[in-house]
Short mmCIF file of C-alpha atoms in Angstrom, two decimals:
data_model
loop_
_atom_site.label_atom_id
_atom_site.label_comp_id
_atom_site.label_asym_id
_atom_site.label_seq_id
_atom_site.Cartn_x
_atom_site.Cartn_y
_atom_site.Cartn_z
CA UNK A 1 31.10 -42.85 -11.08
CA UNK A 2 27.88 -40.64 -11.36
CA UNK A 3 27.10 -36.93 -10.38
CA UNK A 4 23.77 -35.60 -10.11
CA UNK A 5 22.20 -33.12 -7.53
CA UNK A 6 25.47 -31.78 -6.19
CA UNK A 7 26.78 -35.05 -5.09
CA UNK A 8 29.22 -37.77 -6.73
CA UNK A 9 28.23 -41.41 -6.16
CA UNK A 10 31.19 -43.87 -6.74
CA UNK A 11 30.34 -47.62 -6.90
CA UNK A 12 32.95 -50.39 -6.93
CA UNK A 13 31.52 -54.18 -7.64
CA UNK A 14 33.28 -57.33 -6.34
CA UNK A 15 32.25 -60.41 -7.82
CA UNK A 16 32.69 -62.25 -4.42
CA UNK A 17 28.95 -62.40 -3.06
CA UNK A 18 30.24 -64.26 0.07
CA UNK A 19 32.69 -62.06 1.82
CA UNK A 20 30.79 -59.85 3.99
CA UNK A 21 32.15 -56.22 5.13
CA UNK A 22 33.23 -55.68 8.48
CA UNK A 23 34.21 -52.38 9.82
CA UNK A 24 37.26 -53.16 11.98
CA UNK A 25 39.76 -51.48 14.30
CA UNK A 26 43.04 -51.54 12.36
CA UNK A 27 46.32 -51.93 14.33
CA UNK A 28 49.03 -49.04 13.76
CA UNK A 29 51.10 -51.89 12.11
CA UNK A 30 48.10 -53.35 10.10
CA UNK A 31 48.25 -52.81 6.31
CA UNK A 32 44.64 -53.54 5.47
CA UNK A 33 41.42 -53.20 7.38
CA UNK A 34 40.99 -49.05 7.12
CA UNK A 35 39.10 -49.05 3.94
CA UNK A 36 35.48 -48.75 5.41
CA UNK A 37 36.82 -46.22 8.34
CA UNK A 38 38.16 -43.90 5.67
CA UNK A 39 34.77 -44.40 3.42
CA UNK A 40 32.74 -43.61 6.38
CA UNK A 41 34.80 -40.57 7.52
CA UNK A 42 34.76 -38.94 4.16
CA UNK A 43 31.21 -39.98 2.93
CA UNK A 44 28.12 -38.25 3.21
CA UNK A 45 26.41 -41.67 3.22
CA UNK A 46 27.30 -45.18 2.07
CA UNK A 47 26.36 -48.78 1.90
CA UNK A 48 26.51 -52.23 0.47
CA UNK A 49 24.03 -53.57 -2.44
CA UNK A 50 24.10 -57.51 -2.95
CA UNK A 51 23.29 -58.70 -6.55
CA UNK A 52 23.60 -61.08 -9.17
CA UNK A 53 26.95 -60.18 -9.99
CA UNK A 54 28.23 -59.97 -6.65
CA UNK A 55 28.19 -56.91 -3.91
CA UNK A 56 28.72 -53.49 -4.66
CA UNK A 57 30.11 -50.94 -2.26
CA UNK A 58 28.87 -47.56 -2.80
CA UNK A 59 29.20 -43.80 -1.55
CA UNK A 60 28.10 -40.19 -2.16
CA UNK A 61 30.26 -37.46 -1.85
CA UNK A 62 29.39 -33.58 -1.74
CA UNK A 63 30.70 -31.77 -4.33
CA UNK A 64 33.17 -29.19 -2.98
CA UNK A 65 32.10 -26.50 -5.46
CA UNK A 66 28.46 -27.15 -4.77
CA UNK A 67 28.50 -24.23 -2.16
CA UNK A 68 30.98 -21.68 -2.67
CA UNK A 69 30.96 -18.77 -0.35
CA UNK A 70 30.69 -15.52 -2.04
CA UNK A 71 31.61 -11.96 -0.83
CA UNK A 72 29.20 -8.86 -0.47
CA UNK A 73 29.63 -7.99 -4.52
CA UNK A 74 27.88 -11.21 -5.47
CA UNK A 75 31.07 -12.73 -6.94
CA UNK A 76 32.00 -16.30 -5.93
CA UNK A 77 35.19 -16.26 -3.56
CA UNK A 78 37.05 -17.74 -6.32
CA UNK A 79 36.47 -14.95 -8.99
CA UNK A 80 39.46 -12.48 -9.51
#
């Protein structure tokens, strides 16, 4: 996990280089098959990188504290 420019990047490497990721429609009783759909719903962007150590799935998430609204006094909305 890394953090730069107001974004957090999360990467997970799977040593199995041949198992390709497929977005699929999971049924209401399915116990798997929703990972990429969830990733696509919450990430700013995501992808897969193939390498000699397998495949790495990564995503970038926006830092929720990067753009806090402020009131007219110029203080953060979270300030006392």
